[in-house]
XYZ file of C-alpha atoms in Angstrom:
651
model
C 69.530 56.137 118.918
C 71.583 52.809 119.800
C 75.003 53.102 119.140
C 75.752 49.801 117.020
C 72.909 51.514 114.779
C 74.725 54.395 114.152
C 78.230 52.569 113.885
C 76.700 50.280 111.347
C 75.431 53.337 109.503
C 78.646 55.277 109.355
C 80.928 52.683 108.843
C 78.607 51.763 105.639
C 78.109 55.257 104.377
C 82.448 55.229 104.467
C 82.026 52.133 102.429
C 79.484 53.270 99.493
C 81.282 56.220 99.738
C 84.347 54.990 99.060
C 83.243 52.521 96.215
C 81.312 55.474 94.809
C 83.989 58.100 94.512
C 86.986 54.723 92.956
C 84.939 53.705 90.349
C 83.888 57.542 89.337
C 87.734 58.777 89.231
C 89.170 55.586 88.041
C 90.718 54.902 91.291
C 89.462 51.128 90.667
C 90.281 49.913 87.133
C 89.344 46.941 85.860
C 90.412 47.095 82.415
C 93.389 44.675 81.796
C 95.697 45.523 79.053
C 97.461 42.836 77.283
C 100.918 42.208 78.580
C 100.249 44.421 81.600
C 100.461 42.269 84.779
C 97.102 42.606 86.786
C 96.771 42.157 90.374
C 93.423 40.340 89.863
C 89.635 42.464 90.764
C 89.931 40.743 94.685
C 93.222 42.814 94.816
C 91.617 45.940 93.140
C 88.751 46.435 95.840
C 90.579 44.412 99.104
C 93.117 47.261 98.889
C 91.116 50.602 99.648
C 88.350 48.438 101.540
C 91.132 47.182 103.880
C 92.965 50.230 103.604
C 89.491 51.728 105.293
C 88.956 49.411 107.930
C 92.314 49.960 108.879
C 92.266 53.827 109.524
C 88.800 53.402 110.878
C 90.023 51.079 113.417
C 92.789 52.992 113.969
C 90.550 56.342 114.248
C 88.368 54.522 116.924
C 91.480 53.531 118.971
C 92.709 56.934 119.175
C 89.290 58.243 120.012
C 88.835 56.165 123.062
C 91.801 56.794 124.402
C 91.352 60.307 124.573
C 88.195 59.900 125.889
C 89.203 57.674 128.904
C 92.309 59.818 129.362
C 91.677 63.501 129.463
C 87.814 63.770 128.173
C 86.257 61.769 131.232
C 86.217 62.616 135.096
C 88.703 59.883 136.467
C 88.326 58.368 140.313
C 91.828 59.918 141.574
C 94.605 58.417 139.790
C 92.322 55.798 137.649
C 90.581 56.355 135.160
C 86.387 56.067 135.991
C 84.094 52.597 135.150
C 83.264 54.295 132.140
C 87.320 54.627 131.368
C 87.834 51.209 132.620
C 85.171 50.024 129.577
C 86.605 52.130 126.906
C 90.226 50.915 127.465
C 89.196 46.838 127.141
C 87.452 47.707 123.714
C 90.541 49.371 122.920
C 92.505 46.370 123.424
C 90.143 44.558 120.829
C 90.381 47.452 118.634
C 93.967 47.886 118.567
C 94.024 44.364 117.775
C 91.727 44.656 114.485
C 93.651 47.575 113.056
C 96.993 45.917 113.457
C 95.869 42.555 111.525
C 94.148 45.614 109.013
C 96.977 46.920 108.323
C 99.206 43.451 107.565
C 96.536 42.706 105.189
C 97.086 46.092 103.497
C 101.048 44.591 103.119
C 99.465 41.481 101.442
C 97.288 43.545 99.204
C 99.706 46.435 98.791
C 102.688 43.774 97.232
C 100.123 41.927 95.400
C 99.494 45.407 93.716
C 102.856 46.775 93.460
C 103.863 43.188 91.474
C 100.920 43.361 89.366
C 100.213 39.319 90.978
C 97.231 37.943 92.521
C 97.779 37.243 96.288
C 97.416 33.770 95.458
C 100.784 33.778 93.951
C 102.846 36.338 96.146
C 105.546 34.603 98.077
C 106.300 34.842 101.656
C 110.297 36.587 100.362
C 108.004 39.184 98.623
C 105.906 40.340 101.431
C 108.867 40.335 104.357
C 111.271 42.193 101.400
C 108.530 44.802 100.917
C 107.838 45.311 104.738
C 111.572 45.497 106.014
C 112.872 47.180 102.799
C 110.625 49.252 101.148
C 109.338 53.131 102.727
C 105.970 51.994 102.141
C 106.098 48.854 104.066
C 108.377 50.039 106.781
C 105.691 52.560 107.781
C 103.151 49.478 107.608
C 104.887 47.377 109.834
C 105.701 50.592 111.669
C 102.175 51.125 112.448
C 101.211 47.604 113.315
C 104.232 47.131 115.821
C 102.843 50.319 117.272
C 98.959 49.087 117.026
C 99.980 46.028 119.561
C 101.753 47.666 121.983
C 98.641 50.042 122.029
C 97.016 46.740 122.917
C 99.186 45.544 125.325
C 98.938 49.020 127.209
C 95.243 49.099 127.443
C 95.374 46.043 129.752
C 98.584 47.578 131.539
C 97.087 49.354 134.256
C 93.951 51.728 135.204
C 95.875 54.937 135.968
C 95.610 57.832 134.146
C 98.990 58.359 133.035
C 98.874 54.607 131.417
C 95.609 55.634 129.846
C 97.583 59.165 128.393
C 100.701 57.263 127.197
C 97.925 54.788 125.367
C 96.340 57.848 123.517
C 99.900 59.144 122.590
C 101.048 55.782 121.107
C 97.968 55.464 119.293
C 97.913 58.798 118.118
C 101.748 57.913 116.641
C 100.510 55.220 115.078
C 98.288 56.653 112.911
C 101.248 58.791 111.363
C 103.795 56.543 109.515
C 101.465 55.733 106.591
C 101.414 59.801 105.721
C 104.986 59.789 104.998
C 104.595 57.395 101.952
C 101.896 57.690 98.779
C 101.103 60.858 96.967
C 102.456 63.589 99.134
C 105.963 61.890 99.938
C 106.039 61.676 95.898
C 105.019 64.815 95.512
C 106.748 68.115 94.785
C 107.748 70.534 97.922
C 107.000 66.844 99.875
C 108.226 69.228 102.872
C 105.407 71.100 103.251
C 102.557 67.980 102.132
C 103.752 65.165 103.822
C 103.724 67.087 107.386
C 100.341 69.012 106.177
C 98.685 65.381 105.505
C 100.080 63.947 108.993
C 98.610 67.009 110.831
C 95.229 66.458 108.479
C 95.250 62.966 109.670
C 95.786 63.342 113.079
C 93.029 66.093 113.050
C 90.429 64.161 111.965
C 91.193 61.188 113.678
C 90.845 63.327 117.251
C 87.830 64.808 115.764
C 85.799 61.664 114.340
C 87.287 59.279 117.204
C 86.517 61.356 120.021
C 83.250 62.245 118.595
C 82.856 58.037 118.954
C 84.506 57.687 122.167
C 81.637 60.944 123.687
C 78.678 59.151 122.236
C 79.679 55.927 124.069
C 79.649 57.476 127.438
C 76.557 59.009 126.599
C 75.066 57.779 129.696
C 77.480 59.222 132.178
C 76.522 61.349 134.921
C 78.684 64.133 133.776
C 77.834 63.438 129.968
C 77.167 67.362 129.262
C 80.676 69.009 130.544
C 82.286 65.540 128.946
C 80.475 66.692 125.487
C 81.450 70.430 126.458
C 85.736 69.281 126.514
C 85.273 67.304 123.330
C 83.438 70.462 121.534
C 86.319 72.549 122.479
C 88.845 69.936 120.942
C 86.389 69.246 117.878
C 86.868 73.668 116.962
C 90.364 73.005 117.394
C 90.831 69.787 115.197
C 87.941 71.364 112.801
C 90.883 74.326 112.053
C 93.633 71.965 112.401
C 91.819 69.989 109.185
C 90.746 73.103 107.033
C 94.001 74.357 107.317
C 95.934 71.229 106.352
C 93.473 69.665 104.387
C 93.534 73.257 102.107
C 97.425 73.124 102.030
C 97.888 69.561 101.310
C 95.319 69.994 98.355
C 97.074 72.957 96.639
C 100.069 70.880 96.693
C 98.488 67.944 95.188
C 96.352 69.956 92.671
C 98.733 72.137 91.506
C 96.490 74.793 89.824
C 92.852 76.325 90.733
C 91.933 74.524 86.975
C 92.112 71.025 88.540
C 89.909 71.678 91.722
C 86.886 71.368 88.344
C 88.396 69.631 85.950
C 89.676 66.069 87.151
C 87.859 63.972 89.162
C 90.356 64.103 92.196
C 89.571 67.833 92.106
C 86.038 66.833 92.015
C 86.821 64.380 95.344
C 88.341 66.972 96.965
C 85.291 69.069 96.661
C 83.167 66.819 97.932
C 85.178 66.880 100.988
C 85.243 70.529 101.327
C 81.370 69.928 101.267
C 81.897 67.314 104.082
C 83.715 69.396 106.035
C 81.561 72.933 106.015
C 78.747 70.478 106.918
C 79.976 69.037 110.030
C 81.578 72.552 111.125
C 78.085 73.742 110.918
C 76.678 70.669 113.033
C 79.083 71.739 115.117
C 78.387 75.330 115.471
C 74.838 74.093 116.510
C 76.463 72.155 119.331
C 78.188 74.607 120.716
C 75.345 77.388 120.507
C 72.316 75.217 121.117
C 72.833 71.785 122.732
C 75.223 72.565 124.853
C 73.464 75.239 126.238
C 70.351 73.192 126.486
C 72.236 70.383 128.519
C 69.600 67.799 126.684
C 71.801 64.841 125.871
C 69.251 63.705 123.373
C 69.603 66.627 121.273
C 73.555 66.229 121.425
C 73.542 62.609 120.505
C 70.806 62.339 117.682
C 72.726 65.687 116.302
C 76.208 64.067 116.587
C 74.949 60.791 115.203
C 74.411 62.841 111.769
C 78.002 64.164 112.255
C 79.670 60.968 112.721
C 77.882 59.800 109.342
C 79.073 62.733 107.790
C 82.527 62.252 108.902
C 82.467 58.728 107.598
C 81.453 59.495 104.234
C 84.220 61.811 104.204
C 86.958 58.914 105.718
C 85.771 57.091 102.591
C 86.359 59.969 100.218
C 89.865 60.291 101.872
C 90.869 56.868 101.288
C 88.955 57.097 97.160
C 91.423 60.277 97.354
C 94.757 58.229 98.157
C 93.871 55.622 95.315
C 93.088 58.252 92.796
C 95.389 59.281 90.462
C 96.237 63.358 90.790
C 96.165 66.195 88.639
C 100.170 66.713 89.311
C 101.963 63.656 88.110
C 103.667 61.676 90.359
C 106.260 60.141 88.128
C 106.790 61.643 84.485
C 108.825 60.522 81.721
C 111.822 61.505 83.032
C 111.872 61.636 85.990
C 114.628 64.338 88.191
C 116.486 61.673 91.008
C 117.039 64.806 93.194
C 113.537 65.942 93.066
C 112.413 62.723 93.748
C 115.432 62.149 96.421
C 114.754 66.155 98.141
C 111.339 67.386 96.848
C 112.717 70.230 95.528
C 115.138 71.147 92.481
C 119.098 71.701 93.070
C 119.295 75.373 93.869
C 121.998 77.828 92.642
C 125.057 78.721 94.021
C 124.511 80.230 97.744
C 123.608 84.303 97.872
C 122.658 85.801 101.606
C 119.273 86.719 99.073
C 118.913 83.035 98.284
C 119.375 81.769 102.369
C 116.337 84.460 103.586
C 114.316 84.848 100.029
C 113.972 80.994 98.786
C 111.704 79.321 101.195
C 111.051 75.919 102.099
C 108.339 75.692 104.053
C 107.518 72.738 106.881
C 103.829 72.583 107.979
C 105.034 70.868 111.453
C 107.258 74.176 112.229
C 105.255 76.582 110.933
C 102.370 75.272 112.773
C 104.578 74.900 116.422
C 105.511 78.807 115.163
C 102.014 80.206 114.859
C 100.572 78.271 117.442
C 103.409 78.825 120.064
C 103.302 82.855 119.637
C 99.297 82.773 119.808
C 99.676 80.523 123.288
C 101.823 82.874 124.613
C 100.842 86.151 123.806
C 97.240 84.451 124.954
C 98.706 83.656 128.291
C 100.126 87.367 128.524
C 96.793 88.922 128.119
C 94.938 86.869 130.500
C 97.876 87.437 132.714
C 97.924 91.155 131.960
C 94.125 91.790 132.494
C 94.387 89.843 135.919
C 96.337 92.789 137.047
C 99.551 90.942 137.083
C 102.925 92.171 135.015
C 104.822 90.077 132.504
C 108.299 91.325 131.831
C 108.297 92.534 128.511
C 111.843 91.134 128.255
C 110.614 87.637 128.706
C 107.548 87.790 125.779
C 110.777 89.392 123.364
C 112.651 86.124 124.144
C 110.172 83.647 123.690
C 108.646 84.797 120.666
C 111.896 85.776 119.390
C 113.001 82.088 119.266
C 109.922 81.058 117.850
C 110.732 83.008 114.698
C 113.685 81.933 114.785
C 112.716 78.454 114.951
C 110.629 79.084 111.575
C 113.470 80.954 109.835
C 115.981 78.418 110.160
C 113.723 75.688 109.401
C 111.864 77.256 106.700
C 113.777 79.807 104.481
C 115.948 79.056 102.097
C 119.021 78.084 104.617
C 116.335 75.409 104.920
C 117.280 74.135 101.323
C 120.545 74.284 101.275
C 120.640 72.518 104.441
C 119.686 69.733 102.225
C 122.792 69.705 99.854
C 125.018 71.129 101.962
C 127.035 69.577 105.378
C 127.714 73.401 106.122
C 124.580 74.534 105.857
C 123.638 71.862 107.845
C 125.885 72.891 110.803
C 124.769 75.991 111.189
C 121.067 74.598 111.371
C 121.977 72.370 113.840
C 123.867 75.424 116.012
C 120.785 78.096 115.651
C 118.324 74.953 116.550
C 120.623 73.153 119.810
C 122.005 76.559 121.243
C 120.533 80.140 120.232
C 116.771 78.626 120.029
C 116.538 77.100 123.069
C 118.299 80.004 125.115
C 115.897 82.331 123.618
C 113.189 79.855 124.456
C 114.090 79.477 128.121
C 114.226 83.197 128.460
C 110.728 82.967 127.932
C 109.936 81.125 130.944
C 106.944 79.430 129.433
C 106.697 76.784 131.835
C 105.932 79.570 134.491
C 103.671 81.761 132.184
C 101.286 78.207 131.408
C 101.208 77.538 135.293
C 99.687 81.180 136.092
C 97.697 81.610 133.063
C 95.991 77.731 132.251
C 92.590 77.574 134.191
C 91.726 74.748 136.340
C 88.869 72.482 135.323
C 85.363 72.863 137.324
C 85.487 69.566 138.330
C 88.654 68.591 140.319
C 88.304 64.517 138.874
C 88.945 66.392 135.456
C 92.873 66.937 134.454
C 93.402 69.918 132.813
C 96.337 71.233 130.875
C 97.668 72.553 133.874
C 96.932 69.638 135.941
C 98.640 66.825 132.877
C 102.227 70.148 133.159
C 102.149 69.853 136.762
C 102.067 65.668 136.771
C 105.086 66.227 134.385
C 106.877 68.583 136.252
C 106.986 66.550 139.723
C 107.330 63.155 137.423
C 110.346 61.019 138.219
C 111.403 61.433 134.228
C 111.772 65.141 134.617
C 113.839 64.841 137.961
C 116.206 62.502 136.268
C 116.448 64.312 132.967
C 116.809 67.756 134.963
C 119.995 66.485 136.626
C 122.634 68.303 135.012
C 125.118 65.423 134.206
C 122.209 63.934 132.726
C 121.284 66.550 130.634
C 124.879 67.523 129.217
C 124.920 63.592 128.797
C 122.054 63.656 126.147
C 123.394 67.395 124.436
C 127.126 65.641 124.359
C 125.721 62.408 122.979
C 123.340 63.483 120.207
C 126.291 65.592 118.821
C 128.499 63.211 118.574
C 126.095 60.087 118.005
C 124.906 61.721 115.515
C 127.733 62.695 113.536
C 130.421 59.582 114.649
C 127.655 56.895 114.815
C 126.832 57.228 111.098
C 122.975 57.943 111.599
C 122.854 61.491 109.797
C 122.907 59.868 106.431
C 120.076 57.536 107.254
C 117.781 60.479 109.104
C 118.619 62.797 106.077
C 117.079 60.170 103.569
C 113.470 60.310 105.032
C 111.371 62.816 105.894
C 110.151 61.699 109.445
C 114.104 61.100 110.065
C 115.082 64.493 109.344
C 112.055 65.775 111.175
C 112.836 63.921 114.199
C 116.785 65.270 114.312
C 115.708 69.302 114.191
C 113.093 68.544 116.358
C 116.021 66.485 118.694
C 118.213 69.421 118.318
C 115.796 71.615 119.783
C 114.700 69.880 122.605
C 118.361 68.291 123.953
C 119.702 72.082 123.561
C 116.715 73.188 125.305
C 116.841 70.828 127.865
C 120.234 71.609 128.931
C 120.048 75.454 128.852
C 116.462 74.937 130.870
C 119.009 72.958 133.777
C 121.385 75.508 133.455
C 119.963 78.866 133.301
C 116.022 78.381 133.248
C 114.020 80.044 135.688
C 111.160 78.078 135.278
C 109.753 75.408 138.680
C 110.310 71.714 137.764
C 114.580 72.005 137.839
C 116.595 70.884 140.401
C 117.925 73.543 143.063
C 121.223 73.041 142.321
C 124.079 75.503 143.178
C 125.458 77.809 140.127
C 128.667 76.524 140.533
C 128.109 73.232 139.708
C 125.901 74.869 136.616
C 128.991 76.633 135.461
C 131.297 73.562 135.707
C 128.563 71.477 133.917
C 128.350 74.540 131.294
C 132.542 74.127 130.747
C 132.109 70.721 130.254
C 129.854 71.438 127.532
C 131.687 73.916 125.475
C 134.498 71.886 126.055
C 133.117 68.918 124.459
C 131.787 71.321 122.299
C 135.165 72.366 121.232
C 136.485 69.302 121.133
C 133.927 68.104 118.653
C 135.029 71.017 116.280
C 138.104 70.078 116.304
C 137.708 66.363 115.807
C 135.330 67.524 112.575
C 138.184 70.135 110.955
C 140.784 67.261 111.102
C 138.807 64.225 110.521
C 139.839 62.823 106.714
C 136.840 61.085 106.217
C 133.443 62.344 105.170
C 130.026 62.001 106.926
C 127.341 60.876 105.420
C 129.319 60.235 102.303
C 126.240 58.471 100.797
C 123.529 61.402 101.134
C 126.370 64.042 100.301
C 127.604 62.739 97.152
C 123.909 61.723 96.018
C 123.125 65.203 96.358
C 126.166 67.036 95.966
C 125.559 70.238 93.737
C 128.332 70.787 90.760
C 128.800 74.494 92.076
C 130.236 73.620 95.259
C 133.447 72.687 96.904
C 134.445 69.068 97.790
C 132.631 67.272 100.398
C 135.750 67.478 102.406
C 135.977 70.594 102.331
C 132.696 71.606 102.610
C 132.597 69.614 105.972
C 135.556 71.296 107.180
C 133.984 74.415 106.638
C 131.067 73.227 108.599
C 133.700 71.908 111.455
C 134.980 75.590 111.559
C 131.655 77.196 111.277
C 130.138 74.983 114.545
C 133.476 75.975 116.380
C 132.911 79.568 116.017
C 129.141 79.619 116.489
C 129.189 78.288 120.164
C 131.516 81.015 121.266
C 128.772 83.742 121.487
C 125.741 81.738 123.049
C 128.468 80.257 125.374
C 129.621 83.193 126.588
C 126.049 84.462 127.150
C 125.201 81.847 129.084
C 128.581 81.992 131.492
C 127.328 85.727 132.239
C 124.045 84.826 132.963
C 125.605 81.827 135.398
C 127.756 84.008 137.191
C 124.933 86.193 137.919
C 123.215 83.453 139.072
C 126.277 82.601 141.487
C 126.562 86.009 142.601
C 122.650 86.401 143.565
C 122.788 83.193 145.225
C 125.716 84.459 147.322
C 123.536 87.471 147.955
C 120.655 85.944 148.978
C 122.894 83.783 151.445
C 124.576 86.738 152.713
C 121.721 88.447 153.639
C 120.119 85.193 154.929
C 122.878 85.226 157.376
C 122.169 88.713 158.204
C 119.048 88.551 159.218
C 119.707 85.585 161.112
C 122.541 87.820 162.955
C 119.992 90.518 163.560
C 117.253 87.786 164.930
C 120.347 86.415 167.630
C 120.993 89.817 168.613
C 117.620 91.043 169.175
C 116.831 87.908 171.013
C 119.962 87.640 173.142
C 120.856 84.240 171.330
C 123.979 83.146 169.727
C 123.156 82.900 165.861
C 124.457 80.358 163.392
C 127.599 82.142 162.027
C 128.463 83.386 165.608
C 128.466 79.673 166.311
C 130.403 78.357 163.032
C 132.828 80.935 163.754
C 133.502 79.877 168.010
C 133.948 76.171 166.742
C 136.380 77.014 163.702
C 138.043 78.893 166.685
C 138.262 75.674 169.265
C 139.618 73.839 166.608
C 142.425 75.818 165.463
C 143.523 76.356 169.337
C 143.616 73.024 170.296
């Protein structure tokens, strides 16, 4: 089967689809009501058909990219001829879904204003695409949609090919923060469940395109073998989220049969059982068989099948839902936070009134499964895994979830204290407990190296990371106190947490930041994992002084600063029950002084261990050197240190 054939076939079953499932569940109206503005019928259908063409283009992109980057054999450092093809359609790809998605802009304003296109003005469109959520995602997505162009001419190597696949896979994501889960209720928990439901299906469909392109490769079965092993994963990645962000939308088992979106969403469930049985044929039948025929013709079916559904997803985002978006009168802090103002603060309320995040949740249960994964196929190697090490790891894992899912989770929300202590547990006790782990060290031992050696593997992409000049620059120590120092008080002095607390993807991005600067810099000073610098623990410890004393100092700057941080987001959400913001930031000064005492002094023990093993190990290097000289007759290195200190102090 010819693959424009079955790309014409799948991009038209999205298409009837689509128009199918809008006109059954009134997604497409064309009923005007008198004194209603009315975008006009080219409006009413350009929108979801653009809107389509857009995240197909987008899902291609992102498919190919994969494909030439970790799915194909390269040729050393480049990717293969079969790479080299896939990356200049990209560019042409890339290209489509950014002009896609400016005409969804155009169509989206002409729809928000009720006005045909014909009479939007230019004012409109730019205010709506540099001031609106909506259209900042938009133009988001389409700044990030060229560069992916640009890229895919950059270069042939591998890396370039990986970063291209990363930036398109980014690119797909800022749309998922706007529409009916960012307006819906617990938007915590949908919007992250719809970008991971996104992103699934995008690997899944895309690389299922990017596979049947290179159908004529030598290697095309093992190829086809590493995408089936990434379609079960996406396939579980998409049930999962697709289920949660559908209960959240839904609201009650009574819609899933009695509105048509629960009726859409059905359909999709249908969509998706089908291809996860095509694909349980692949991987017990035509994989095994090794005919390529059989693959292709069978995941030909699939990719229509997966189309149909991309159309049902878009009818889905047009279609109004069983749980209002907007109701009469409407709560500003449940449209501002997603949740409702809780009560005053009880240690019951912090641990037994959740807020869920997919994102953590998901980095939660699939970190512990990784690792306890890597300590069984260590374990049944014959090799030992200090149980000290697994405690750690998957210790600050849970922690990780607690902190950024209980109810201190919600109160972080309303409350700069709160907040604090968030950002403490997530830029010092996590990480710590994280390095402990050693992970880097359990994923080199554990992660199996591909059959073929032109294939990168997961341990081949960590050890191209490792030895990268990035990590030796960000494992320098000044440079990683540099970036923990900075983000604290950038963050706090440069005015930004207001802005990142206001949207969803902001505050996303600043726990996930927290995290990873905290664990950078306790990975520098105290990891044990291959990839830091050798550098002496005396220099560690200084580095680690310098950091509580900045620490310190930041505390203290906090508990006698007069003015109030992120007065805007604060007093917008400032509950009645609680002290002034002042003083509720002061509180949250003191509390981020105290906190760093402990992990601080934890880590100065474990330093001065360090220092003292290191002085060990020298010691006895010199001893054996000593025992060497004097079994050989030779004068050793000390002896010889010690006769010229001598000279010198005679003369």
């Amino acid at each position: 089967m010819k693959t424009p054939v079955v790309a014409g076939t799948a991009v038209g079953a999205a298409g009837l689809v689509m128009v199918t499932a809008l006109v059954l569940s009134g997604g497409v109206d064309g009923e005007v009501l008198p004194g209603i503005p009315a975008p006009g019928a080219l409006t009413e259908w350009a929108l979801p058909g653009f809107t389509l063409l857009s995240e197909i283009l987008g899902v291609l992109t992102v498919g190919l990219a994969v494909t030439a980057a970790f799915l194909l054999p390269g040729d050393g450092r480049s990717v293969a001829a079969y790479g080299w093809v896939l990356l200049r359609r990209i560019t042409w790809l890339a290209l489509g879904w950014a002009l896609s998605s400016a005409a969804v802009v155009v169509f989206t304003v002409s729809d928000i204003l009720g006005m045909p296109v014909g009479g939007l003005s230019r004012q409109a469109v730019v205010s709506f695409a540099f001031s609106i959520s909506q259209g900042q995602a938009l133009l988001l997505q389409i700044g990030a949609a060229l560069a992916v162009a640009v890229l895919s001419r950059a270069g042939l190597s591998r890396g370039t090919a990986a970063v291209t696949a990363g930036l398109a896979m980014v690119a797909l994501l800022p749309p998922t923060f706007t529409g009916h889960s960012a307006g819906a209720g617990n938007h915590q928990i949908a919007v992250t469940s719809l970008a991971l439901h996104v992103l699934g299906a995008a690997l899944w469909v895309g690389g299922l395109t990017g596979v049947l392109l290179v159908r004529r490769h030598r290697r095309f079965t093992d190829t086809a073998a590493r995408y089936s092993r990434l379609a079960l994963a996406c396939f579980v990645a998409t049930a999962v989220s697709g289920t949660v962000n559908a209960a959240v939308r839904l609201g009650s088992w009574d819609a899933l049969s009695g509105s048509p979106y629960g009726t859409l969403v059905l359909l999709k469930v249908l969509a998706l059982l089908a291809v996860g049985a095509i694909g349980a044929v692949h991987r017990t039948r035509t994989l095994r068989a090794a005919t390529t025929f059989a693959f292709v013709r069978l995941a030909a079916g699939e990719l229509v099948v997966l189309a149909a559904a991309s159309g049902l997803a878009v009818a889905l985002s047009r279609s109004p839902t069983p749980v209002p978006e907007n109701v009469t009168e409407p709560d500003p802090l449940v449209e501002l936070l997603g949740f409702a103002m809780p009560g005053p603060p009880t240690a019951r309320d912090m641990l037994a009134n959740p807020l869920p995040d997919m994102f953590f949740l998901t980095i939660v249960a699939v970190g512990i499964a990784a690792y306890l994964t890597g300590v069984v196929r260590l374990r049944r190697a014959g090799h030992a895994w200090p149980l000290a090490r697994t405690a750690s790891f998957v210790g600050g894992l849970l922690l990780l979830g607690a902190v950024t899912g209980l109810g201190v989770a919600r109160y972080a929300y309303v409350l700069f204290s709160v907040h604090m202590v968030q950002h403490m547990v997530l830029s010092m006790a996590v990480p710590i407990l994280l390095v402990g782990g050693a992970p880097v060290t359990l994923a080199l031992r554990t992660l199996r190296r591909p059959a073929d050696p032109q294939v990168r593997g997961a341990r081949e992409w960590l050890l191209l990371a490792l030895h990268s000049r990035a990590a030796r620059f960000l494992s320098h120590p000044l440079v990683a106190l540099v970036i923990y120092v900075a983000s604290l008080y950038g963050l706090y002095m440069g005015g930004l947490l207001g802005t990142l607390m206001r949207y969803h993807l902001g505050h996303l991005a600043m726990l996930v930041h927290f995290v990873l600067a905290g664990y950078l810099l306790f990975w520098v000073l105290i990891g044990t994992d291959p990839g830091r610098r050798r550098v002496h623990p005396a220099l560690l410890t200084v580095v680690h002084f310098l950091a509580m004393v900045a620490h310190a100092f930041f505390g203290f700057v906090l508990l006698q600063s007069t003015t109030v941080i992120a007065e805007d987001w604060y007093s917008a959400v400032h509950p009645p029950w609680a002290a002034s913001l002042l003083a509720d930031q002061h509180l949250g000064a003191s509390l981020a002084w105290a906190f760093g005492e402990l992990p601080a002094v934890v880590v100065m023990l474990l330093l001065v261990r360090q220092w003292v093993r290191s002085d060990e190990r020298e010691q006895a290097r010199l001893d054996r050197a000593a025992d060497r000289a004097d079994a050989s007759g030779e004068e050793d290195e000390l002896a010889r240190y010690n006769a010229f200190l001598a000279a010198h102090r005679d003369s």
